[in-house]
GROMACS .gro file of N, CA, C and O in nm:
model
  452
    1UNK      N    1  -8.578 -14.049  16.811
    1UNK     CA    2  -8.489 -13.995  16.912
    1UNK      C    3  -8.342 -14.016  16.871
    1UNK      O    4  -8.264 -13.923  16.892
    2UNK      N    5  -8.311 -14.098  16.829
    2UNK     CA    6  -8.189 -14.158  16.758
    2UNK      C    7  -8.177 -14.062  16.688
    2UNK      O    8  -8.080 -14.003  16.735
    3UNK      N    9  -8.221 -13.997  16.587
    3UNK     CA   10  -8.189 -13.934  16.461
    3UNK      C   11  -8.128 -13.763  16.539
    3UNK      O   12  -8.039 -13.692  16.491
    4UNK      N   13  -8.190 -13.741  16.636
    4UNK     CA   14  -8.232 -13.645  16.718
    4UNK      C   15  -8.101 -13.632  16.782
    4UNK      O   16  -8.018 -13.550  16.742
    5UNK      N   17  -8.081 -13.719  16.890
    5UNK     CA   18  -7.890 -13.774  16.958
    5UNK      C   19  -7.805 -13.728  16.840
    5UNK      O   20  -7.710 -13.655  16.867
    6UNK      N   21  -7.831 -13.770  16.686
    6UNK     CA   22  -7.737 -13.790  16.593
    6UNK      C   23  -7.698 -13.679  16.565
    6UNK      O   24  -7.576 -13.671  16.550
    7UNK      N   25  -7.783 -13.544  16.546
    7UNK     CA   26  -7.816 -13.452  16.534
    7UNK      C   27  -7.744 -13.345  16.629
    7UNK      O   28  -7.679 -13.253  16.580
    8UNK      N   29  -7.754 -13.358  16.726
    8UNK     CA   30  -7.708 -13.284  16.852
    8UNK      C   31  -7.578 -13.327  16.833
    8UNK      O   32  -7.501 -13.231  16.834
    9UNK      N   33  -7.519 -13.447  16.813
    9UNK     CA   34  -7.334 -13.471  16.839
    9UNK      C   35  -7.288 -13.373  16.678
    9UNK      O   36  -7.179 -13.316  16.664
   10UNK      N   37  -7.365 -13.374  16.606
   10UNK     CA   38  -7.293 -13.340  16.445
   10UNK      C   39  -7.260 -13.228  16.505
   10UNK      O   40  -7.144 -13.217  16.545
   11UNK      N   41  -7.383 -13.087  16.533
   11UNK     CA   42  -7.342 -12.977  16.578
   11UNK      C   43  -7.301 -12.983  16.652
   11UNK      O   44  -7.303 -12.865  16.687
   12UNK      N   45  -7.235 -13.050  16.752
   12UNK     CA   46  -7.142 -13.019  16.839
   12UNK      C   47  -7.030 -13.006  16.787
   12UNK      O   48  -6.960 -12.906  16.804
   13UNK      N   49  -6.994 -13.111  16.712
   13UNK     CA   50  -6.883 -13.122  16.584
   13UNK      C   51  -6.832 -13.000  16.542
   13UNK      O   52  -6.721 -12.954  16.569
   14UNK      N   53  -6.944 -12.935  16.454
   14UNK     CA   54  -6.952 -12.837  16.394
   14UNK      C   55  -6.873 -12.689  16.480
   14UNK      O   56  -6.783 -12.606  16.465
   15UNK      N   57  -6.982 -12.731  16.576
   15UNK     CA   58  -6.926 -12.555  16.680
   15UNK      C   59  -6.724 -12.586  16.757
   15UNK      O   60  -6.623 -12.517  16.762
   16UNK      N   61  -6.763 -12.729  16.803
   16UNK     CA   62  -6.596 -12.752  16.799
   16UNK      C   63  -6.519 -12.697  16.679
   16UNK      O   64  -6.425 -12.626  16.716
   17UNK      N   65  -6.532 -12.709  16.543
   17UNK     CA   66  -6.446 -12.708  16.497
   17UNK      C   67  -6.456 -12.580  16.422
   17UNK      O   68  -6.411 -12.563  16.309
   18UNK      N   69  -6.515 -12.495  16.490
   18UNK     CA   70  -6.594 -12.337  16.413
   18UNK      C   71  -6.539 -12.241  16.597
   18UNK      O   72  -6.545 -12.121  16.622
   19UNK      N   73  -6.491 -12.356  16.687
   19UNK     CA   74  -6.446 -12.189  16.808
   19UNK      C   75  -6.265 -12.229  16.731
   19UNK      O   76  -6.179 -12.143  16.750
   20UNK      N   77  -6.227 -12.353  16.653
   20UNK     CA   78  -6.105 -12.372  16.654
   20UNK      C   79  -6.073 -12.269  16.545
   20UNK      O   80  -5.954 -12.237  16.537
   21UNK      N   81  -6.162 -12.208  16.456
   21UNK     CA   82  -6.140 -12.147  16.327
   21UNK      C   83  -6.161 -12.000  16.399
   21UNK      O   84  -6.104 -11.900  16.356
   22UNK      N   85  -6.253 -11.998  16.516
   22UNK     CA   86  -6.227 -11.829  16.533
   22UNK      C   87  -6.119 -11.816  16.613
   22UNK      O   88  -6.105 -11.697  16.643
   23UNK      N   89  -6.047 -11.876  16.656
   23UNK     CA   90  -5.936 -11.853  16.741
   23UNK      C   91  -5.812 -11.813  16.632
   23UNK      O   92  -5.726 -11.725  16.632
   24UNK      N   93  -5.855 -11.951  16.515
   24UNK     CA   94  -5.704 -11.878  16.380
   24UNK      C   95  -5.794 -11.756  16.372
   24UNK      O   96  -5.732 -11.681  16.448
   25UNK      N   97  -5.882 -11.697  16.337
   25UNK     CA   98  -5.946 -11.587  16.244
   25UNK      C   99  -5.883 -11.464  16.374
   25UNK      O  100  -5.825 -11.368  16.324
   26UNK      N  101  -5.891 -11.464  16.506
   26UNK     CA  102  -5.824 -11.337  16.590
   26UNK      C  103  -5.719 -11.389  16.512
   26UNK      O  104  -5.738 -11.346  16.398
   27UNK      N  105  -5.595 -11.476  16.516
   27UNK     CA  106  -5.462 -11.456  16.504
   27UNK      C  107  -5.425 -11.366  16.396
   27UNK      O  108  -5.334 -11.283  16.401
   28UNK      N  109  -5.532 -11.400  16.263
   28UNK     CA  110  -5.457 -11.367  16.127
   28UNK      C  111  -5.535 -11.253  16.159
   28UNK      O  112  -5.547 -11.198  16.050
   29UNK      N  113  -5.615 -11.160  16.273
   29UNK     CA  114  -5.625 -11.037  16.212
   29UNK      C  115  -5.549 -10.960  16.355
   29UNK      O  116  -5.561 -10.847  16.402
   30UNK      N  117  -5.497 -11.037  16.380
   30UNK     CA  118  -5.329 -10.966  16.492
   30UNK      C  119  -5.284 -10.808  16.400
   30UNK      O  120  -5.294 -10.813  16.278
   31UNK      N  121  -5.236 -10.676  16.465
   31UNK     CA  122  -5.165 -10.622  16.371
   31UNK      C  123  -5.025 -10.692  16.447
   31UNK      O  124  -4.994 -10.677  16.565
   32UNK      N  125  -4.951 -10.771  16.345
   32UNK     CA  126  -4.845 -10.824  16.412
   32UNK      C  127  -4.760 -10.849  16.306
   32UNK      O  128  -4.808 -10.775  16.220
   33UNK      N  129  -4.635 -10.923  16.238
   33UNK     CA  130  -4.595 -10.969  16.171
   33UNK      C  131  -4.633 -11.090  16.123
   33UNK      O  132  -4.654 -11.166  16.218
   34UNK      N  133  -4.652 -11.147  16.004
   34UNK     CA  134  -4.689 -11.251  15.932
   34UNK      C  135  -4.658 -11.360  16.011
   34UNK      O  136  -4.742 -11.423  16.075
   35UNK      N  137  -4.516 -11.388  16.009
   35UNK     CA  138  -4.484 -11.498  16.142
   35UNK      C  139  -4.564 -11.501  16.254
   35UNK      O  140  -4.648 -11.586  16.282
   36UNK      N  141  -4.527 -11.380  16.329
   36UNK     CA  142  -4.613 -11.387  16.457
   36UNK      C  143  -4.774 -11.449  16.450
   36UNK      O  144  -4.825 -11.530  16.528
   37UNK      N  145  -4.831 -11.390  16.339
   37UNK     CA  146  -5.007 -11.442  16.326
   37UNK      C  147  -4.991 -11.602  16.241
   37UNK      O  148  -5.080 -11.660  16.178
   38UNK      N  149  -4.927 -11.622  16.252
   38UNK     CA  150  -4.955 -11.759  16.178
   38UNK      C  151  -4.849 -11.837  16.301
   38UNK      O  152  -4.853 -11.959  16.286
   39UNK      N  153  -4.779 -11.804  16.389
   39UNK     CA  154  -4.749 -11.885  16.538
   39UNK      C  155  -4.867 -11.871  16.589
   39UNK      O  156  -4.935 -11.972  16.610
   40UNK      N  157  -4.913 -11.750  16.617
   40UNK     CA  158  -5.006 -11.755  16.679
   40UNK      C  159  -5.213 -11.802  16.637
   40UNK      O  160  -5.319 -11.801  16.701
   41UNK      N  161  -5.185 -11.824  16.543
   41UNK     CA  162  -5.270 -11.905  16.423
   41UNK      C  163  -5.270 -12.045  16.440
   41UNK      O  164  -5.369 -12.105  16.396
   42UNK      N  165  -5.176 -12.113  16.497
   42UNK     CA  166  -5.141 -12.280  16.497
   42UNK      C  167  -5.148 -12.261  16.681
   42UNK      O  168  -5.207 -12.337  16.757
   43UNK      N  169  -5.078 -12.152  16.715
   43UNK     CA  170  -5.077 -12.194  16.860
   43UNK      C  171  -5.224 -12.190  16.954
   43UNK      O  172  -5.261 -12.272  17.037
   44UNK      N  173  -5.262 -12.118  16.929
   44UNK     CA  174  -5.405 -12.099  17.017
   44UNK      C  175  -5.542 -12.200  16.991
   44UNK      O  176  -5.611 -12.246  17.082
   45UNK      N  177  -5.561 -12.220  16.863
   45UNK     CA  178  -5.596 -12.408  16.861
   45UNK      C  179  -5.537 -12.485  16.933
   45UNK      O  180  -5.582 -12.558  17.021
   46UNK      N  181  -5.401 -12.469  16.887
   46UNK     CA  182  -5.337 -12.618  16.975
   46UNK      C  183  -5.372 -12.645  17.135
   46UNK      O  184  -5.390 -12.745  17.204
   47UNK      N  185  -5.372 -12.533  17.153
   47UNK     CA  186  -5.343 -12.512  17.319
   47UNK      C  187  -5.543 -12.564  17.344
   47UNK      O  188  -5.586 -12.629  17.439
   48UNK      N  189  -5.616 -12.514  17.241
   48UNK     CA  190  -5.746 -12.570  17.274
   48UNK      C  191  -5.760 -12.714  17.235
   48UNK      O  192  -5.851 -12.780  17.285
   49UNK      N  193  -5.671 -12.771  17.144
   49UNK     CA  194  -5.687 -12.930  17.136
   49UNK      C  195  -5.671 -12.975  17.257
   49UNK      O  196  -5.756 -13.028  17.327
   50UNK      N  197  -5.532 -12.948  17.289
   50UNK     CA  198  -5.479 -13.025  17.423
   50UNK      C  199  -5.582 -12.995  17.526
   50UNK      O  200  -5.608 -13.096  17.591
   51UNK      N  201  -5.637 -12.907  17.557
   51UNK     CA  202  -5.716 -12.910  17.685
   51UNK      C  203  -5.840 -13.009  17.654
   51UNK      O  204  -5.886 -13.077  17.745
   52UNK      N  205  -5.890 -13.016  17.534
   52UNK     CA  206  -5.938 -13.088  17.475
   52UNK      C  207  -5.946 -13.237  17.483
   52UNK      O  208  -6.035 -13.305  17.535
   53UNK      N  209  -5.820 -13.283  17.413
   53UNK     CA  210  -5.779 -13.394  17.456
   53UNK      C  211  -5.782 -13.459  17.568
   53UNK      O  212  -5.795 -13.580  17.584
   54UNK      N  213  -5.765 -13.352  17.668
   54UNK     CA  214  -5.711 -13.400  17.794
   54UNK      C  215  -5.831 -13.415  17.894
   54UNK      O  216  -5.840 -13.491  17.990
   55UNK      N  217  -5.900 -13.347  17.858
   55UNK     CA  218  -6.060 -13.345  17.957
   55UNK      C  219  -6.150 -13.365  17.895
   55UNK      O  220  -6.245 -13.362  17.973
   56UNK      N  221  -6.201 -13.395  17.747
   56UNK     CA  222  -6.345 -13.423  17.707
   56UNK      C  223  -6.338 -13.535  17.661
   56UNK      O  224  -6.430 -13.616  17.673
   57UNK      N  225  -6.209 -13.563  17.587
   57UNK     CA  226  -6.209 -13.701  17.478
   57UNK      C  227  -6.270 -13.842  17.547
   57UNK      O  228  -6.262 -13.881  17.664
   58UNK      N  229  -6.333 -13.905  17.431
   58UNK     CA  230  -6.452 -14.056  17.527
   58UNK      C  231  -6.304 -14.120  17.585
   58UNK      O  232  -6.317 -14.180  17.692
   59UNK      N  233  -6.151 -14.116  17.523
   59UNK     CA  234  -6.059 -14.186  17.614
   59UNK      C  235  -5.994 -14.096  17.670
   59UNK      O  236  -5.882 -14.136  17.702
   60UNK      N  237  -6.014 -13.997  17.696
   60UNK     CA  238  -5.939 -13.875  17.832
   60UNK      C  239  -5.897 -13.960  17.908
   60UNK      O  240  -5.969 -14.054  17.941
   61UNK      N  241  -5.778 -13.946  17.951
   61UNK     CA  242  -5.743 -14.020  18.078
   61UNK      C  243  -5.783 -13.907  18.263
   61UNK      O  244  -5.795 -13.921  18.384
   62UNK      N  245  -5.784 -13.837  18.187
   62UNK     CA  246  -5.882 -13.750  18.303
   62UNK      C  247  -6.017 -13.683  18.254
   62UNK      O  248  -6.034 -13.563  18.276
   63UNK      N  249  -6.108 -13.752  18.190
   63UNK     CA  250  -6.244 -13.714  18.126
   63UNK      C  251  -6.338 -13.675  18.249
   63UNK      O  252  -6.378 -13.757  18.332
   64UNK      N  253  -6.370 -13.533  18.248
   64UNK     CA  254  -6.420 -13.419  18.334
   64UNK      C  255  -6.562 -13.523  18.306
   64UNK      O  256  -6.606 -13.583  18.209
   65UNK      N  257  -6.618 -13.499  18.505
   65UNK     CA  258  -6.754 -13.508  18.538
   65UNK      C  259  -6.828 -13.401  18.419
   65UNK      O  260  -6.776 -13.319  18.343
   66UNK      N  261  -6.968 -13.442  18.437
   66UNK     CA  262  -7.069 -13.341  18.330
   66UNK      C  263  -7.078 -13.229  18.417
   66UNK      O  264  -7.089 -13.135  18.338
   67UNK      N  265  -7.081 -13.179  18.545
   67UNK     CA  266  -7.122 -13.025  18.567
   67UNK      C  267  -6.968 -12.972  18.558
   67UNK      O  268  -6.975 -12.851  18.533
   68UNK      N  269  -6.852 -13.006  18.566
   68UNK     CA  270  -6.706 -12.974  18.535
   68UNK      C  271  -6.704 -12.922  18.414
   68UNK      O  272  -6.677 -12.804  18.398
   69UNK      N  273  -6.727 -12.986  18.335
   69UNK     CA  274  -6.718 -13.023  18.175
   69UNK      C  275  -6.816 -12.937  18.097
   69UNK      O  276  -6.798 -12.870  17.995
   70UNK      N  277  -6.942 -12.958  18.183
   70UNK     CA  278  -7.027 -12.814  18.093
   70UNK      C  279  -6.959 -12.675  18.101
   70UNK      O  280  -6.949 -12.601  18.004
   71UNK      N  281  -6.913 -12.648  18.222
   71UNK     CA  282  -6.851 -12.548  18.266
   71UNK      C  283  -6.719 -12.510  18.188
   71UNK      O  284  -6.718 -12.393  18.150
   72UNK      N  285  -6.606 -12.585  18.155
   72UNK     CA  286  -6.503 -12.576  18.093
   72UNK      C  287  -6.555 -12.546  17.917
   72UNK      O  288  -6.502 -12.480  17.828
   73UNK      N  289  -6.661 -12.616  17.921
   73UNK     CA  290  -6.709 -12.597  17.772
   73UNK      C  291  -6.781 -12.473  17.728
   73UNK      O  292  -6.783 -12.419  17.617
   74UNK      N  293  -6.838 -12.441  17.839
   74UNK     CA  294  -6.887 -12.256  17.823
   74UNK      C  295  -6.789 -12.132  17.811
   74UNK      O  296  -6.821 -12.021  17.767
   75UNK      N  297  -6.656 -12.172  17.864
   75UNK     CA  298  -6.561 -12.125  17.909
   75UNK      C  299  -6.457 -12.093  17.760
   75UNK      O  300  -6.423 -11.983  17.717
   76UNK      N  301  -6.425 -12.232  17.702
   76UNK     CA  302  -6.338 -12.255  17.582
   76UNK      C  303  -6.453 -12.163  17.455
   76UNK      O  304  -6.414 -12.081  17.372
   77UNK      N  305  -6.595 -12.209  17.474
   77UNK     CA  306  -6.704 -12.166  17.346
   77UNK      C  307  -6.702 -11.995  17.407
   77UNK      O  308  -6.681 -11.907  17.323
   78UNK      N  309  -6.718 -11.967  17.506
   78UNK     CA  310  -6.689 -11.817  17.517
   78UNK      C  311  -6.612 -11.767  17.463
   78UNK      O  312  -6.620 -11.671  17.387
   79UNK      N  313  -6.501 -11.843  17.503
   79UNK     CA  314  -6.342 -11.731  17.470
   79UNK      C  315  -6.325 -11.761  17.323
   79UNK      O  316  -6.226 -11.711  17.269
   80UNK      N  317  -6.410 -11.836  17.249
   80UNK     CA  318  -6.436 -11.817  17.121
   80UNK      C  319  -6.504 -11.729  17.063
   80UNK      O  320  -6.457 -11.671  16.966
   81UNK      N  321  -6.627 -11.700  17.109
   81UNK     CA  322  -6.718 -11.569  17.067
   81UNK      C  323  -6.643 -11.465  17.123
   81UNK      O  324  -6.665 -11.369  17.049
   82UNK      N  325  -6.547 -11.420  17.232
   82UNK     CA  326  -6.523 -11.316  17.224
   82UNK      C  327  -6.387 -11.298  17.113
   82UNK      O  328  -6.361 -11.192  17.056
   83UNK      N  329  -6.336 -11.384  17.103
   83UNK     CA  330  -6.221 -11.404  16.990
   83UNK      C  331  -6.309 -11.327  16.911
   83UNK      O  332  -6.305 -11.204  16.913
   84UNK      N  333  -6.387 -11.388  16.843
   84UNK     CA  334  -6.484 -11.313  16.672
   84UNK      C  335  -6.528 -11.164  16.716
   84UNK      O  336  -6.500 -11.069  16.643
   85UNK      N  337  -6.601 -11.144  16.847
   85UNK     CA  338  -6.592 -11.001  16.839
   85UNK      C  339  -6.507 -10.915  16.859
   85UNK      O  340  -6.530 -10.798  16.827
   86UNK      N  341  -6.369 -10.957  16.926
   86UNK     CA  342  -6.223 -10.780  16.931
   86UNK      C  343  -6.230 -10.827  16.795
   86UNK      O  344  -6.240 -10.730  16.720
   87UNK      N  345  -6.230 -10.952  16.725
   87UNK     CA  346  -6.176 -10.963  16.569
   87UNK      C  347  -6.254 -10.848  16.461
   87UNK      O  348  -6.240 -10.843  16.339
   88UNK      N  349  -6.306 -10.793  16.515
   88UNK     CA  350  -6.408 -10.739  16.427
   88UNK      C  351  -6.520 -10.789  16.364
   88UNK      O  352  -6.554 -10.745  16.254
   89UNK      N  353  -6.579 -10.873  16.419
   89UNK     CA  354  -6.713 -10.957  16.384
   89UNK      C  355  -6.831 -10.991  16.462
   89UNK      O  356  -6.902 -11.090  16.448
   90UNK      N  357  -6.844 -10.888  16.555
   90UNK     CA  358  -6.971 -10.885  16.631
   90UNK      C  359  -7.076 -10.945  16.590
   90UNK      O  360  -7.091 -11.028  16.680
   91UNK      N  361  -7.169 -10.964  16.508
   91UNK     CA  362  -7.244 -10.995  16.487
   91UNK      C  363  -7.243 -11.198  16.408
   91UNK      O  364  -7.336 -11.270  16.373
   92UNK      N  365  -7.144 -11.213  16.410
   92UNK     CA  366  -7.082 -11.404  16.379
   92UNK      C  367  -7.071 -11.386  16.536
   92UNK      O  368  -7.178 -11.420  16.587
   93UNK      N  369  -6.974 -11.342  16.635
   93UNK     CA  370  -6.969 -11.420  16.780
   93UNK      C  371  -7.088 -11.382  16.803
   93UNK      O  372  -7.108 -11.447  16.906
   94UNK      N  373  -7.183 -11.324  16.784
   94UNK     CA  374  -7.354 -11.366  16.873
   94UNK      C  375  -7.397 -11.467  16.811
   94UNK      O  376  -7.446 -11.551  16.887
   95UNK      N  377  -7.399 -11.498  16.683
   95UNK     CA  378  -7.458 -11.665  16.620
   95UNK      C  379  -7.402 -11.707  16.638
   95UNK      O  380  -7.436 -11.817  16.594
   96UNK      N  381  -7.265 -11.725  16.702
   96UNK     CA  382  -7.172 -11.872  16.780
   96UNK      C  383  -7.250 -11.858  16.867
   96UNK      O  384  -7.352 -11.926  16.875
   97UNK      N  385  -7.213 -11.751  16.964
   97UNK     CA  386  -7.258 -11.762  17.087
   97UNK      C  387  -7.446 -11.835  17.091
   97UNK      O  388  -7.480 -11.922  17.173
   98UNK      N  389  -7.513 -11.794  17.019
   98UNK     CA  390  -7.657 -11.863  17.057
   98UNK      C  391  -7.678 -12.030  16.985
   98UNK      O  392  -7.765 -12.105  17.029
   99UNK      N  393  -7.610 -12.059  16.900
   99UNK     CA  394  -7.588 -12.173  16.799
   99UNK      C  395  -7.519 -12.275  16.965
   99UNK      O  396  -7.583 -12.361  17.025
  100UNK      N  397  -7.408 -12.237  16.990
  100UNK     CA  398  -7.305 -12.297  17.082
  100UNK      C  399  -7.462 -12.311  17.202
  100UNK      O  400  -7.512 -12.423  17.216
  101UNK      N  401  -7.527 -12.183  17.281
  101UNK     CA  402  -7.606 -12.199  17.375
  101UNK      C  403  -7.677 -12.304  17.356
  101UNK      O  404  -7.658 -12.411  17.415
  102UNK      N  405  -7.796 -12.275  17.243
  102UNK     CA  406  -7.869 -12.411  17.180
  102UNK      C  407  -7.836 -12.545  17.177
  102UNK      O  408  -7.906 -12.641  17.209
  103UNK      N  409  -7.706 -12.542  17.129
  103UNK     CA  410  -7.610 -12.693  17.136
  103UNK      C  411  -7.597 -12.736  17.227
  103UNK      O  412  -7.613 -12.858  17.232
  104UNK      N  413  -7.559 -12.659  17.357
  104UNK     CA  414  -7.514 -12.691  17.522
  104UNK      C  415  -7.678 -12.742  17.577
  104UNK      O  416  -7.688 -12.851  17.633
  105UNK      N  417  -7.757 -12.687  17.562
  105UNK     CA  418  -7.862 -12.720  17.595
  105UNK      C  419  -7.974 -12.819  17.557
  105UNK      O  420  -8.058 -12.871  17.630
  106UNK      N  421  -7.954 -12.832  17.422
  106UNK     CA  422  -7.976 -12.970  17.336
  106UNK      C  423  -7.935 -13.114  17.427
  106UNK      O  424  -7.993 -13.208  17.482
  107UNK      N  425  -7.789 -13.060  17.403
  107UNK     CA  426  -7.729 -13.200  17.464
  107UNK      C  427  -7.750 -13.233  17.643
  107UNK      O  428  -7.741 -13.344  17.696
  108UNK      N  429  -7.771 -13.143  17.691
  108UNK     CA  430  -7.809 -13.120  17.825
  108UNK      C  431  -7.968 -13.208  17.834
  108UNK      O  432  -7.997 -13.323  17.865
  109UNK      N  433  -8.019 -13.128  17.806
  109UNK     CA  434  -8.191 -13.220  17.745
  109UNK      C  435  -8.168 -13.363  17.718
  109UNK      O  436  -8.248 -13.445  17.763
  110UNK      N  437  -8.053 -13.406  17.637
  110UNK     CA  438  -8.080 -13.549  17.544
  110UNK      C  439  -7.991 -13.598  17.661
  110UNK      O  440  -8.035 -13.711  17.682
  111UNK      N  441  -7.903 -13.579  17.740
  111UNK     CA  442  -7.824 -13.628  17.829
  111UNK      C  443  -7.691 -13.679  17.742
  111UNK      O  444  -7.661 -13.798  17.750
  112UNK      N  445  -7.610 -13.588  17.659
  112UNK     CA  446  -7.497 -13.660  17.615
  112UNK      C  447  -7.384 -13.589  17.686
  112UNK      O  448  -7.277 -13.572  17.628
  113UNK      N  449  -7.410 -13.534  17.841
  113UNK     CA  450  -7.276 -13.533  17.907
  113UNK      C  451  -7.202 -13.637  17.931
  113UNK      O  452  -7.093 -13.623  17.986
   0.00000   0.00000   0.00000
């Protein structure tokens, strides 16, 4: 079961740090100016760290209840899969999207809200 827990936090890891890469991947395919997609490349992570920070982290100083927190987390992993599909990648935001489902539900099962 241990190995199993261990298992479930890695991919969580993983999909955290795979909605932070589709959020740069919309920016850099902005039709916009170079500047603009690379502000907006650093900014739209950031803005998902901080919410981040601020409501999931084990020292959040406001660390969201588990039915809050699942909810905010469907919410941030959504607006990631739809990031990959306007990006032109329909078919990567449905394997976020079911990879991310699986994950939410894994950890739901093992109880690591």
């Amino acid at each position: 079961m241990l190995i199993l827990r261990g298992a479930s936090l890695a991919v969580a890891l993983l999909i955290e740090l795979a909605l932070l890469a589709a959020l740069a991947i919309v920016a850099a395919r902005l039709e916009a100016p170079v500047a603009v997609r690379v502000l907006v490349a650093i900014a739209l992570p950031a803005a998902v760290l901080v919410v981040w920070g601020a409501f999931f982290a084990p020292r959040a100083a406001r660390r969201l209840d588990p039915g809050p927190r699942l909810v905010l987390e469907c919410v941030l992993f959504g607006l990631g899969a739809v990031a990959l599909a306007v990006s032109g990648l329909p078919a990567v935001a449905v394997v976020f999207a079911v990879i991310v489902a699986a994950s939410l539900g894994g950890r739901i099962a093992l109880r690591q809200f």
